[in-house]
PDB file of C-alpha atoms in Angstrom:
ATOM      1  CA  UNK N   1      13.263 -22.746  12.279  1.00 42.00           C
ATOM      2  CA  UNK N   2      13.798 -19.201   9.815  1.00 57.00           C
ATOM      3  CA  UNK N   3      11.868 -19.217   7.244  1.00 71.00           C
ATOM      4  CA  UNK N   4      11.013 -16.424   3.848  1.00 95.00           C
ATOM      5  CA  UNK N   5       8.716 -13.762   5.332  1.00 98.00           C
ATOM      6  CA  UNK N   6       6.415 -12.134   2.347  1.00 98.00           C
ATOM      7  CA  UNK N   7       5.717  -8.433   2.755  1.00 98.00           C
ATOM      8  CA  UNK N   8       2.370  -7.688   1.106  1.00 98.00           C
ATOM      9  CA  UNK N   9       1.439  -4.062   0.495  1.00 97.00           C
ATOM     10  CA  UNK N  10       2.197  -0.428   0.278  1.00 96.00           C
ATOM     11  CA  UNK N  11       5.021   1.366  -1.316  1.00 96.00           C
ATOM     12  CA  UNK N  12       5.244   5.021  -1.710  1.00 95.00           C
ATOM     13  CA  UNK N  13       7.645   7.565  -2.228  1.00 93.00           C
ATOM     14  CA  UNK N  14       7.242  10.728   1.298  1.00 89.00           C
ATOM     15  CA  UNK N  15       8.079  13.972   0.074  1.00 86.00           C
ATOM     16  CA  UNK N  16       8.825  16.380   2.953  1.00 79.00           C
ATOM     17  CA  UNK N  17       7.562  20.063   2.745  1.00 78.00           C
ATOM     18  CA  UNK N  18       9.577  21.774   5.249  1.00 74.00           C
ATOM     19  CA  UNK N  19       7.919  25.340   6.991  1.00 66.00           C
ATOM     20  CA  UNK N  20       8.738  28.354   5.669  1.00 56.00           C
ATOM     21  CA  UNK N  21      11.971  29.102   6.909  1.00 54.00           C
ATOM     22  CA  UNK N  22      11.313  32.297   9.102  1.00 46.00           C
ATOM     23  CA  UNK N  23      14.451  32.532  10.249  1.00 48.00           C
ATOM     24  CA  UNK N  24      16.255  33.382   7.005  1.00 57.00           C
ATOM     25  CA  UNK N  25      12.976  33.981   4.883  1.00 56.00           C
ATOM     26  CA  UNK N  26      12.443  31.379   2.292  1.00 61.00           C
ATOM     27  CA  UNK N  27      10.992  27.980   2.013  1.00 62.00           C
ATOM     28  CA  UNK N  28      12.941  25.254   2.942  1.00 67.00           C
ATOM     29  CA  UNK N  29      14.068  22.353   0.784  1.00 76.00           C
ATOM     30  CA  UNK N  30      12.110  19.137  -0.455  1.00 80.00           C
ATOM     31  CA  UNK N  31      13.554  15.938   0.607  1.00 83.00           C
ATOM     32  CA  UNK N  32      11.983  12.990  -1.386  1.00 87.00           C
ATOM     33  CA  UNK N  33      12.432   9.527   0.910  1.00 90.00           C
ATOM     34  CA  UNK N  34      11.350   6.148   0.658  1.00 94.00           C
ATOM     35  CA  UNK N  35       8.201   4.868   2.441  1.00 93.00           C
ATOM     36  CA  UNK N  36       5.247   2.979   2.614  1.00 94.00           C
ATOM     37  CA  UNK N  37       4.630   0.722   6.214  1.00 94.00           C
ATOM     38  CA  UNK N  38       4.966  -2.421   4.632  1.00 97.00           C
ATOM     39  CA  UNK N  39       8.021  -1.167   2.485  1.00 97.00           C
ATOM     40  CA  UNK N  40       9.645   0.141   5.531  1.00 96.00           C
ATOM     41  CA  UNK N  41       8.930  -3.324   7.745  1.00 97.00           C
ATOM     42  CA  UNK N  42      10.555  -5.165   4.826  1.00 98.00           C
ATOM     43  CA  UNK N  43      13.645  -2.702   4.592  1.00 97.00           C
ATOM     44  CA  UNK N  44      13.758  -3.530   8.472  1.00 97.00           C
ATOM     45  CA  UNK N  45      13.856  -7.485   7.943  1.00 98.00           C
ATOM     46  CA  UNK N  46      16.378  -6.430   5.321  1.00 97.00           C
ATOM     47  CA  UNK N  47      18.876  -4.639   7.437  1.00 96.00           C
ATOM     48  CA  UNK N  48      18.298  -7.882  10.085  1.00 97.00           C
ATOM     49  CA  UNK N  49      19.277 -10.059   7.683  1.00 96.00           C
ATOM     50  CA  UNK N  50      15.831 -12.296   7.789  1.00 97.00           C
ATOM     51  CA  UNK N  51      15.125 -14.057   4.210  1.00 97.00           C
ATOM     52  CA  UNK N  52      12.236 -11.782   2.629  1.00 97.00           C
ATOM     53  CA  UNK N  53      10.703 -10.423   0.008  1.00 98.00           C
ATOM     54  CA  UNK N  54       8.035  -7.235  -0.981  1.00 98.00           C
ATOM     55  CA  UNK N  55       5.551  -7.640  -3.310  1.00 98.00           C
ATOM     56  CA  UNK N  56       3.851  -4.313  -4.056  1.00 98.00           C
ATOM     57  CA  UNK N  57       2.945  -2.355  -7.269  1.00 98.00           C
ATOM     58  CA  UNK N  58       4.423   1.065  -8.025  1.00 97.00           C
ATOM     59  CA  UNK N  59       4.613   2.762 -11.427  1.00 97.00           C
ATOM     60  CA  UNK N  60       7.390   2.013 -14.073  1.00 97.00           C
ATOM     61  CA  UNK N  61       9.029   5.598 -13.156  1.00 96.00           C
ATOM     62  CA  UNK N  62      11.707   7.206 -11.778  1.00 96.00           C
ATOM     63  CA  UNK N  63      10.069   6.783  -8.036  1.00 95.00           C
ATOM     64  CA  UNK N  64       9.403   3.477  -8.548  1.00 97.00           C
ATOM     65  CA  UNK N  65      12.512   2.282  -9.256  1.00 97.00           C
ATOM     66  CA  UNK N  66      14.213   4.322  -6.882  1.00 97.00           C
ATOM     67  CA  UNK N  67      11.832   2.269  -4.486  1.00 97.00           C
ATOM     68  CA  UNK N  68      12.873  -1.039  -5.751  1.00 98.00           C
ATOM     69  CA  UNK N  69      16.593   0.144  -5.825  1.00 98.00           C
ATOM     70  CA  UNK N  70      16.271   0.768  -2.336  1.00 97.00           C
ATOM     71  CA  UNK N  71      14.519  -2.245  -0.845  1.00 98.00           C
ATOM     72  CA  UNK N  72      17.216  -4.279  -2.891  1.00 98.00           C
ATOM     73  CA  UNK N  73      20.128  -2.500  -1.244  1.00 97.00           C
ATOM     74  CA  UNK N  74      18.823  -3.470   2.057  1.00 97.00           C
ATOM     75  CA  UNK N  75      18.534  -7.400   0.951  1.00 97.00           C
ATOM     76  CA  UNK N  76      15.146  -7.730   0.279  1.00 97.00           C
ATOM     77  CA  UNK N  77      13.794 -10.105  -2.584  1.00 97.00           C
ATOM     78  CA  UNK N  78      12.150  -7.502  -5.148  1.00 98.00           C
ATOM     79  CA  UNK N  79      11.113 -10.097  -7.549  1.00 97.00           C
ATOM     80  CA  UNK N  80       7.156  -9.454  -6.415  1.00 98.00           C
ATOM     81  CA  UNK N  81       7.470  -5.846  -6.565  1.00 98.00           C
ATOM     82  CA  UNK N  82       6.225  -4.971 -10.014  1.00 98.00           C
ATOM     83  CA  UNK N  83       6.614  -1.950 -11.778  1.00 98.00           C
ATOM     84  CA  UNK N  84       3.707  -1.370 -14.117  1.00 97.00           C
ATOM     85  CA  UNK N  85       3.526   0.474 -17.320  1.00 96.00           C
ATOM     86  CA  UNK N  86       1.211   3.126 -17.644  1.00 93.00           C
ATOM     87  CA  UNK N  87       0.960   4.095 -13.784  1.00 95.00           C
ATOM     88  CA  UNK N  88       1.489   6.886 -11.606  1.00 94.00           C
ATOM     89  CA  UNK N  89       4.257   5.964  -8.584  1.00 96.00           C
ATOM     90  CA  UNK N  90       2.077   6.911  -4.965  1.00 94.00           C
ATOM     91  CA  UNK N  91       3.543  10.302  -3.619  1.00 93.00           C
ATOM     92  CA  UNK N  92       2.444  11.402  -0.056  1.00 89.00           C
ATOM     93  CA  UNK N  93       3.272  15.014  -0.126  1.00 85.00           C
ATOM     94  CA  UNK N  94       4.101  15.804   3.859  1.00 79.00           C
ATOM     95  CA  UNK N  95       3.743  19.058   5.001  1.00 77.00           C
ATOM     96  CA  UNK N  96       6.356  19.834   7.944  1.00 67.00           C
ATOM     97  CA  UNK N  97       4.478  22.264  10.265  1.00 64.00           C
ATOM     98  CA  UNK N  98       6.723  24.805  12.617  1.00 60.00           C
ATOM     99  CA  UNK N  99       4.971  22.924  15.484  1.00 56.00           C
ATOM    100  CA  UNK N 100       6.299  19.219  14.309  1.00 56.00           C
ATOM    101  CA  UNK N 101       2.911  18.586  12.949  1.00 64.00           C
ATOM    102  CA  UNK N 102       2.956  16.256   9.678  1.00 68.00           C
ATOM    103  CA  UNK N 103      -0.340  17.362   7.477  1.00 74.00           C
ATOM    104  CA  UNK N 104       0.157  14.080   4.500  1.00 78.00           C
ATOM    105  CA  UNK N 105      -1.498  14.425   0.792  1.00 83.00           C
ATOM    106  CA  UNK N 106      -1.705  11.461  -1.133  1.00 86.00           C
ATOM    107  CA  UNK N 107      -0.667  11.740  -5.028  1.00 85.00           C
ATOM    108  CA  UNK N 108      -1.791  11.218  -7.813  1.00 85.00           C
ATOM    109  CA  UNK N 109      -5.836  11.645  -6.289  1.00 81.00           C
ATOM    110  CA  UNK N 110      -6.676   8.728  -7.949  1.00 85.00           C
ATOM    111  CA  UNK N 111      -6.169   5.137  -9.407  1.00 88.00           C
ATOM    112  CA  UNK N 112      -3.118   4.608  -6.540  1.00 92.00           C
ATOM    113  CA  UNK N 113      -0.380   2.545  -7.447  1.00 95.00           C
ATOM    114  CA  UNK N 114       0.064   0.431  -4.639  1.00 95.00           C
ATOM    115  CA  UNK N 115      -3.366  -0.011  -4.344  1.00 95.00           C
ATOM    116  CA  UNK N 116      -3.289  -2.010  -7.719  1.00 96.00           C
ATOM    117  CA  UNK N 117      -2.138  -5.417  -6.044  1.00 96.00           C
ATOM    118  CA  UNK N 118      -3.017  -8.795  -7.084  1.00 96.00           C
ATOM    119  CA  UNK N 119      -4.071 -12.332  -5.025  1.00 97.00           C
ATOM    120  CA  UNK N 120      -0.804 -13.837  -4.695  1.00 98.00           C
ATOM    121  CA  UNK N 121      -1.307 -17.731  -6.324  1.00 97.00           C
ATOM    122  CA  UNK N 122      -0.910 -20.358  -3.949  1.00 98.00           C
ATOM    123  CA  UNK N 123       1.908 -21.892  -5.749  1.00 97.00           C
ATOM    124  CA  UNK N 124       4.062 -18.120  -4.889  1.00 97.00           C
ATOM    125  CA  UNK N 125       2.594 -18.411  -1.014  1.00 97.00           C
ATOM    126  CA  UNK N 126       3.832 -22.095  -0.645  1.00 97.00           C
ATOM    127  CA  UNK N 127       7.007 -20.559  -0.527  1.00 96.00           C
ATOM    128  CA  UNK N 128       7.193 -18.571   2.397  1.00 97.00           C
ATOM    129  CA  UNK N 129       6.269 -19.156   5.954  1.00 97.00           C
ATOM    130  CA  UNK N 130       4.690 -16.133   7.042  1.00 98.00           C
ATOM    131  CA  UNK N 131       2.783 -13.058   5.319  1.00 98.00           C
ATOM    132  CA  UNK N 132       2.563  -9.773   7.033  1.00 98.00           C
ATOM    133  CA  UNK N 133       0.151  -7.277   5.641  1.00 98.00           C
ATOM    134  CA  UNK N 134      -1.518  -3.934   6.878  1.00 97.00           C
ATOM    135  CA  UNK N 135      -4.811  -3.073   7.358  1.00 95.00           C
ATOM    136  CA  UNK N 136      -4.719   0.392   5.432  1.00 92.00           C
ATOM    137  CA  UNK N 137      -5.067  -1.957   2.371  1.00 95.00           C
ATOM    138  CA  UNK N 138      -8.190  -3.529   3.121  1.00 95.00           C
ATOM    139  CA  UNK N 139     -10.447  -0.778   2.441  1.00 92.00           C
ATOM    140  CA  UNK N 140      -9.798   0.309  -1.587  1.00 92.00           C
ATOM    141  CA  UNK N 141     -10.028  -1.675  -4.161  1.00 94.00           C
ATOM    142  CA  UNK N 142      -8.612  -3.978  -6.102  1.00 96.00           C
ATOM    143  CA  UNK N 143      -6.358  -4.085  -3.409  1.00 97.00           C
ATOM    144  CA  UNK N 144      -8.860  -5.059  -0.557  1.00 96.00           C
ATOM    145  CA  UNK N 145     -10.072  -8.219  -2.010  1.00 98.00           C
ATOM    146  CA  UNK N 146      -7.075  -9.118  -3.376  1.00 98.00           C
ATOM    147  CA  UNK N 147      -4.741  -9.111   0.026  1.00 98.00           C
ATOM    148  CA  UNK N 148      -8.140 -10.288   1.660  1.00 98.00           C
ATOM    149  CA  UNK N 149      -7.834 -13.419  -0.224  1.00 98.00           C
ATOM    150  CA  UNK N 150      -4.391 -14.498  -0.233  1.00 98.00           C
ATOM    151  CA  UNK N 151      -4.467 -13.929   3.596  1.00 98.00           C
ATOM    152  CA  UNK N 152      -7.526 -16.617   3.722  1.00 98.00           C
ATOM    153  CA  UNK N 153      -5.208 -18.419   1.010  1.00 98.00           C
ATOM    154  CA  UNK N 154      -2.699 -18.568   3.690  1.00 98.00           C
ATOM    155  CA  UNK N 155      -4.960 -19.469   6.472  1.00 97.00           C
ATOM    156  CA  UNK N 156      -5.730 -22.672   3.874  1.00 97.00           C
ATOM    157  CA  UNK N 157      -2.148 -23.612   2.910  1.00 98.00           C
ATOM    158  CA  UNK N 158      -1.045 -23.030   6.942  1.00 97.00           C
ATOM    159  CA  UNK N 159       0.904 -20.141   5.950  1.00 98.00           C
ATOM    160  CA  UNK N 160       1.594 -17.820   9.390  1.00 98.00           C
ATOM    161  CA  UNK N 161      -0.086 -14.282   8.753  1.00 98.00           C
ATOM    162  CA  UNK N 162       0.970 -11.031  10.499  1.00 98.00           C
ATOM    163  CA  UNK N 163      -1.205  -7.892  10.372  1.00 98.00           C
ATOM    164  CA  UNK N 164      -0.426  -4.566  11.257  1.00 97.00           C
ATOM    165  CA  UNK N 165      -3.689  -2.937  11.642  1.00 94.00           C
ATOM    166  CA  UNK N 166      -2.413   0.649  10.855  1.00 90.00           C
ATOM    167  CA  UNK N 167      -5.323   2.252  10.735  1.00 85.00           C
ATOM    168  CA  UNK N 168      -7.556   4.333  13.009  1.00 68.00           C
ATOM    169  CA  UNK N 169     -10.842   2.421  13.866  1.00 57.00           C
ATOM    170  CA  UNK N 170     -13.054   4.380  15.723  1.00 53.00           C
ATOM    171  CA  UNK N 171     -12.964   7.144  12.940  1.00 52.00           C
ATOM    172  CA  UNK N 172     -13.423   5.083   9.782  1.00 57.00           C
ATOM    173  CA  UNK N 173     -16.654   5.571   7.451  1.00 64.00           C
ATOM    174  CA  UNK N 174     -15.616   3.005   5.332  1.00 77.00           C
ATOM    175  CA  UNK N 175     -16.792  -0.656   5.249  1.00 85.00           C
ATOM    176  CA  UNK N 176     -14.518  -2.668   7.892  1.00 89.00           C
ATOM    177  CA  UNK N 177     -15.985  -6.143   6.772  1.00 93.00           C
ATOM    178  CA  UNK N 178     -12.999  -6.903   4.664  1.00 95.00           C
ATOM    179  CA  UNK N 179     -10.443  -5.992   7.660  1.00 94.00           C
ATOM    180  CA  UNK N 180     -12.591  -7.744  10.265  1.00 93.00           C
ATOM    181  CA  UNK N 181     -12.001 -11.440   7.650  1.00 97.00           C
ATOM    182  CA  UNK N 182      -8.633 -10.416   7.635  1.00 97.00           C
ATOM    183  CA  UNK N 183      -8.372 -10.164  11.347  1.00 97.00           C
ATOM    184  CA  UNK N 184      -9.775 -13.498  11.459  1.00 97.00           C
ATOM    185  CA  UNK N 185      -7.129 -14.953   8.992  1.00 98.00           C
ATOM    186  CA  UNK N 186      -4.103 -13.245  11.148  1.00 98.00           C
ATOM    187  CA  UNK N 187      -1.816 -14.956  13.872  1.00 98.00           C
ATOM    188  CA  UNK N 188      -0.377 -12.220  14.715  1.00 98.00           C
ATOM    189  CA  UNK N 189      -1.971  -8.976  15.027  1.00 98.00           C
ATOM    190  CA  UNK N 190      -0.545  -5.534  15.766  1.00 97.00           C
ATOM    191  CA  UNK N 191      -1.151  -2.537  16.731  1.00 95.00           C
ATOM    192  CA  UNK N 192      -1.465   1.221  19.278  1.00 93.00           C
ATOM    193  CA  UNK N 193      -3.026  -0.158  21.623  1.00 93.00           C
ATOM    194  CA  UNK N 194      -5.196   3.499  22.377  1.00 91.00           C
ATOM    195  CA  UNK N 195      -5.751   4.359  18.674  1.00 90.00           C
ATOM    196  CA  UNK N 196      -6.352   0.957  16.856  1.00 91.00           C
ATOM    197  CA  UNK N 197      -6.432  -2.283  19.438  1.00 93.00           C
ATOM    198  CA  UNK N 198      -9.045  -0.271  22.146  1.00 91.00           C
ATOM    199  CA  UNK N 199     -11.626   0.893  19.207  1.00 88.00           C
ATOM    200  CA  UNK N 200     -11.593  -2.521  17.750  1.00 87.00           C
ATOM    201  CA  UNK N 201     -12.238  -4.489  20.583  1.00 86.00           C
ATOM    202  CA  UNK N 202     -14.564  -1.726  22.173  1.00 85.00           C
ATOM    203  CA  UNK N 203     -13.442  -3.145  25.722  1.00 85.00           C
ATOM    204  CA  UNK N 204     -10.491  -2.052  28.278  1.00 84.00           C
ATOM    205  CA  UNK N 205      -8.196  -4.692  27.132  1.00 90.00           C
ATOM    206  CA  UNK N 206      -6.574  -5.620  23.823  1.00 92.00           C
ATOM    207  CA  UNK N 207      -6.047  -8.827  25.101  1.00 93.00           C
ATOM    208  CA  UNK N 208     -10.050  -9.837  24.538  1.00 94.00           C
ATOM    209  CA  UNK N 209      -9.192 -10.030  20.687  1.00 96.00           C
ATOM    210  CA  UNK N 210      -6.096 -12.709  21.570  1.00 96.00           C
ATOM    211  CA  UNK N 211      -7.338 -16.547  20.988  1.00 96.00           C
ATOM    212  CA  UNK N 212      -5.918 -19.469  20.970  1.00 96.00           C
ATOM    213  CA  UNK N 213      -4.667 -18.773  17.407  1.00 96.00           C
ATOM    214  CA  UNK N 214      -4.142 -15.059  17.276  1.00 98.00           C
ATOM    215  CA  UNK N 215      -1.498 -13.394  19.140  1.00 98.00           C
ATOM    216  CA  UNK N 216      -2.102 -10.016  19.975  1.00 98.00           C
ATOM    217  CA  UNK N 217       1.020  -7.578  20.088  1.00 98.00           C
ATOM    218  CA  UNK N 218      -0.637  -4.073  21.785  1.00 96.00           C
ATOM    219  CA  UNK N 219       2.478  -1.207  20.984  1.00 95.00           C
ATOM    220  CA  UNK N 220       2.147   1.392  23.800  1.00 93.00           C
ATOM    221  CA  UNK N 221       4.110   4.232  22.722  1.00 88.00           C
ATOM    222  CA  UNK N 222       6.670   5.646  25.616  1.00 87.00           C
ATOM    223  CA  UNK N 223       5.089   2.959  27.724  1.00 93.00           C
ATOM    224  CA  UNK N 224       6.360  -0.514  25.387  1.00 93.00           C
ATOM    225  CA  UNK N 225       4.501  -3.511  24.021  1.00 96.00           C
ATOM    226  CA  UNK N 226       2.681  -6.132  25.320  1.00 97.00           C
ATOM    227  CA  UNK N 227       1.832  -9.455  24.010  1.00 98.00           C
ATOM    228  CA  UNK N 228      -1.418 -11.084  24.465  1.00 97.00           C
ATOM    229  CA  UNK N 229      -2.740 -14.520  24.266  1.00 96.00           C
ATOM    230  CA  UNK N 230      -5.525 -16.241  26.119  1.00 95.00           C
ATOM    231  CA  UNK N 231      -2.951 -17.587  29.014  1.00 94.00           C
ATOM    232  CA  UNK N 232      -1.940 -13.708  30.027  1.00 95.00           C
ATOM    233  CA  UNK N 233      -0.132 -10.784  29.141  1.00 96.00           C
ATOM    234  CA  UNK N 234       3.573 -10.781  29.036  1.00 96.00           C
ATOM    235  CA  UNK N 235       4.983  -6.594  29.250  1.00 96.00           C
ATOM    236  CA  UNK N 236       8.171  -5.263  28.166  1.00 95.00           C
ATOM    237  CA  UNK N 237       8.675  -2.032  29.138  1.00 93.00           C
ATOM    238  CA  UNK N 238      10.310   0.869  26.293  1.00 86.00           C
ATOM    239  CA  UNK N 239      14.260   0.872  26.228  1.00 84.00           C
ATOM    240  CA  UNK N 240      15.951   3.782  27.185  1.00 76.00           C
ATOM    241  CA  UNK N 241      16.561   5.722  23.928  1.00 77.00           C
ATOM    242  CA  UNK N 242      17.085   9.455  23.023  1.00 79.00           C
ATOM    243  CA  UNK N 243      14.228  10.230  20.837  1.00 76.00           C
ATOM    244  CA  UNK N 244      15.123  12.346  17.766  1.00 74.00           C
ATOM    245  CA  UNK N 245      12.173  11.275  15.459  1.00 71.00           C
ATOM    246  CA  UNK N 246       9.220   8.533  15.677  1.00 72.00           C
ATOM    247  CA  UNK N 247       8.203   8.390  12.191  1.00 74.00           C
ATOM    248  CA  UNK N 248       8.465   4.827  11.299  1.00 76.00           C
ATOM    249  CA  UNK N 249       9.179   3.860  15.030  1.00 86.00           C
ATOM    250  CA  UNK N 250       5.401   0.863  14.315  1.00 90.00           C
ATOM    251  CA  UNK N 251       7.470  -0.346  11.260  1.00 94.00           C
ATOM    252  CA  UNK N 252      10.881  -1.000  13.035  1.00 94.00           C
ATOM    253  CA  UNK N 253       8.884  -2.636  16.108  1.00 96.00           C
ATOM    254  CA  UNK N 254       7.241  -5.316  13.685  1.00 97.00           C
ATOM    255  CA  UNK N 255      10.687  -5.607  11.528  1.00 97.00           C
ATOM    256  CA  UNK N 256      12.116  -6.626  14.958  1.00 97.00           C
ATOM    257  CA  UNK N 257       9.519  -8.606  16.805  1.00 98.00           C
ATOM    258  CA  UNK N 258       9.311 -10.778  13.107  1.00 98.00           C
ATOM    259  CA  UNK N 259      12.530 -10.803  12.909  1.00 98.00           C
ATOM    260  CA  UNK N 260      12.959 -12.562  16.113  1.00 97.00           C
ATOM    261  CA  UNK N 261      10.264 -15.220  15.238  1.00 97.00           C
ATOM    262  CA  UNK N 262      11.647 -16.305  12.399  1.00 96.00           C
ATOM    263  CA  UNK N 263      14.852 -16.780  14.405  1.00 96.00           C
ATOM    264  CA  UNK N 264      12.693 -18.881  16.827  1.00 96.00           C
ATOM    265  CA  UNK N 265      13.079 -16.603  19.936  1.00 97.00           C
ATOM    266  CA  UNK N 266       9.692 -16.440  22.256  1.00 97.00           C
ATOM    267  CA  UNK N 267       7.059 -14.190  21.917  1.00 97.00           C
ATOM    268  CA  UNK N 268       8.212 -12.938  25.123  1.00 97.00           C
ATOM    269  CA  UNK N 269      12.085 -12.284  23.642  1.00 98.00           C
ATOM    270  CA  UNK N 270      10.409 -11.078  20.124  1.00 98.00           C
ATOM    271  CA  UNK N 271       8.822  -8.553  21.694  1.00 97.00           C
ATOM    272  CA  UNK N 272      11.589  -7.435  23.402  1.00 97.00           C
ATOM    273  CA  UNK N 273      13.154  -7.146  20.177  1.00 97.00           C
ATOM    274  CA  UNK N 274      10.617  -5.291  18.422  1.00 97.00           C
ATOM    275  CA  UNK N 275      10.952  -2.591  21.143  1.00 96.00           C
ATOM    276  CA  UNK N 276      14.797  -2.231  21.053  1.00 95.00           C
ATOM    277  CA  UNK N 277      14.165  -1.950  17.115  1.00 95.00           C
ATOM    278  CA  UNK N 278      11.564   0.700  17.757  1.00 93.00           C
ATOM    279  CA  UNK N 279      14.028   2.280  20.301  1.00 91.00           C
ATOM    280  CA  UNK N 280      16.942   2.356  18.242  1.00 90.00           C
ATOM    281  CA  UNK N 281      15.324   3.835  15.670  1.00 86.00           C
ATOM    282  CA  UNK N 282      14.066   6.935  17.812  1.00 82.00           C
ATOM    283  CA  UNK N 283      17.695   7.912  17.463  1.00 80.00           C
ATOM    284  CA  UNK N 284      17.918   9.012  13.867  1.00 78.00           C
ATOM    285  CA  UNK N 285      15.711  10.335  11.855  1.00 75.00           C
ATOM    286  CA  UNK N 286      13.810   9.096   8.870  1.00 73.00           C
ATOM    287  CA  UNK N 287      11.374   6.002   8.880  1.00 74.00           C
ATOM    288  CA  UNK N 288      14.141   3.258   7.795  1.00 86.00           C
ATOM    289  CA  UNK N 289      16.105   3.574  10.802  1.00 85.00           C
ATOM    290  CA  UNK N 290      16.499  -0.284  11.696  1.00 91.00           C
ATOM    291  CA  UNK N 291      19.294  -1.535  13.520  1.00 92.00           C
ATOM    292  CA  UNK N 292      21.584  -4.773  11.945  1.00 94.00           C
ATOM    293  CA  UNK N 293      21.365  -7.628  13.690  1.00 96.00           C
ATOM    294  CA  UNK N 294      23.732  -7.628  15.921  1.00 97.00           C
ATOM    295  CA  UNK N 295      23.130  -4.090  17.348  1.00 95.00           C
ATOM    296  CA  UNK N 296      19.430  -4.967  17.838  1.00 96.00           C
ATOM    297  CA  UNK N 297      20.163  -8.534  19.791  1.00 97.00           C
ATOM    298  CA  UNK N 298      22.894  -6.571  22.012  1.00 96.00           C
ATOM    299  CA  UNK N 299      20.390  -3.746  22.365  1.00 93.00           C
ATOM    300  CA  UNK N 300      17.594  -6.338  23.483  1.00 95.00           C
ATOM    301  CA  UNK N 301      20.067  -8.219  25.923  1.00 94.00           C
ATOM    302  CA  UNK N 302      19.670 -11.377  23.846  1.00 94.00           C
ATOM    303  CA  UNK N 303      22.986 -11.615  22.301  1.00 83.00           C
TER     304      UNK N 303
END
């Protein structure tokens, strides 16, 4: 049975800094784009046409309600995103190296907006059916206790939780204790299986973190995604796709594999999904590159 899936985090606005143009000797041109992973997995739902909403915080600016614009263009409830007076919109300034290389600055250096989140009240969460979160925003605060405890709000009220860990374990400083709760809260937890799953676990095998309540969806790059739970692993290998750019390629996989649960397809089939969303959007560039609905379930062989 569908359900309203609540997107709880980050919204930014990506500023690209192409090279230097060498070629005809002058700097090429800023390109200002929305962002943010949990922005861009709610744009995804969106486009899918899954019943959702963002709540976020951004500044009462120009960015921020070009954000807000945009998420409501693709269908998403913006209700929950507020846009507060007297703050600074988040900017990641992304330098385009000649090599491909993306070097990211966060703006302004302090007092982030979309780190300024609130608990969501239980009376908000009853509404929905599932929560999906990211782990970048369980280390700052207010932020980290805030998403920490609507997630164990959720867990309470027997509201589904998805977490994309998005971060890189093995080379954090920063207190993890909040994350590891969260973990502990999620049914559903994602992520690179080499850069985030591995480090967490500190074993050979994402699967050790699956139990019988927490699914574990390990995304493998060129290689796929496989799902984990305690009865085995269940594979589905990447779909043939031309690959123009991968920024946002994480985002579209968890628009798709959610989408597919809320539709009441297996894990087996919503994983399948998430990689012909994460395929399809290899094709064009930019991070909001999800397919509609009916591309993705022809795509996946489900329709």
């Amino acid at each position: 049975m569908s359900g309203r899936i609540l997107c709880l985090g980050d919204a930014c606005m990506d500023v690209l800094l192409p090279s230097f143009d060498t070629l005809n000797g002058r700097p090429g041109q800023p390109t200002a784009v929305c962002g943010g992973s949990v922005a861009n997995t709610a744009a995804g739902l969106g486009r899918l046409g899954a019943a959702c909403a963002f709540c976020g915080v951004a500044g009462d600016d120009e960015y921020g309600r070009t954000m807000r614009g945009a998420l409501a263009r693709d269908g998403v409830d913006v209700s929950l995103f507020e846009l507060r007076p007297g703050l600074e919109s988040s900017v990641v300034l992304i330098c385009l190296e000649e090599g491909g290389e993306r070097v990211p600055f966060l703006l302004p250096r302090e007092r982030h907006a979309y780190l300024q989140l609130r608990a969501v009240p239980d009376g908000v969460l009853r509404q929905f059916s599932l929560v999906h979160t990211t782990g970048m925003m369980l280390f700052d605060e207010p932020a980290a206790s805030a998403v920490c405890a609507t997630l164990e709000r959720c867990r309470a009220l027997g509201v589904r939780v998805s977490l994309d860990l998005n971060v890189r374990v093995e080379s954090l400083g920063k207190d993890t204790r909040l994350l590891r709760r969260a973990i502990d809260c999620a049914d559903y937890l994602l992520g690179s299986e080499r850069e985030e799953l591995l480090p967490l676990a500190q074993t050979e095998t994402a699967a050790s973190l699956a139990t019988e309540r927490r699914t574990v969806i390990a995304r493998q790059g060129a290689e796929g995604a496989s799902v984990c739970t305690p009865r085995g692993v269940s594979h589905c290998p990447a779909l043939p796709t031309e690959v123009v750019d991968t920024v946002g390629a994480g985002d579209c996989y968890n628009s798709g594999f959610l989408f597919a649960l809320d539709r009441g397809y297996s894990l087996e089939d919503a994983n399948r999904c998430g990689c012909a969303a994460a395929s399809l959007s290899l094709k064009r560039r930019g991070a909001r590159s999800c397919p509609d609905a009916e591309t993705l379930l022809k795509y996946a062989g489900l329709a």
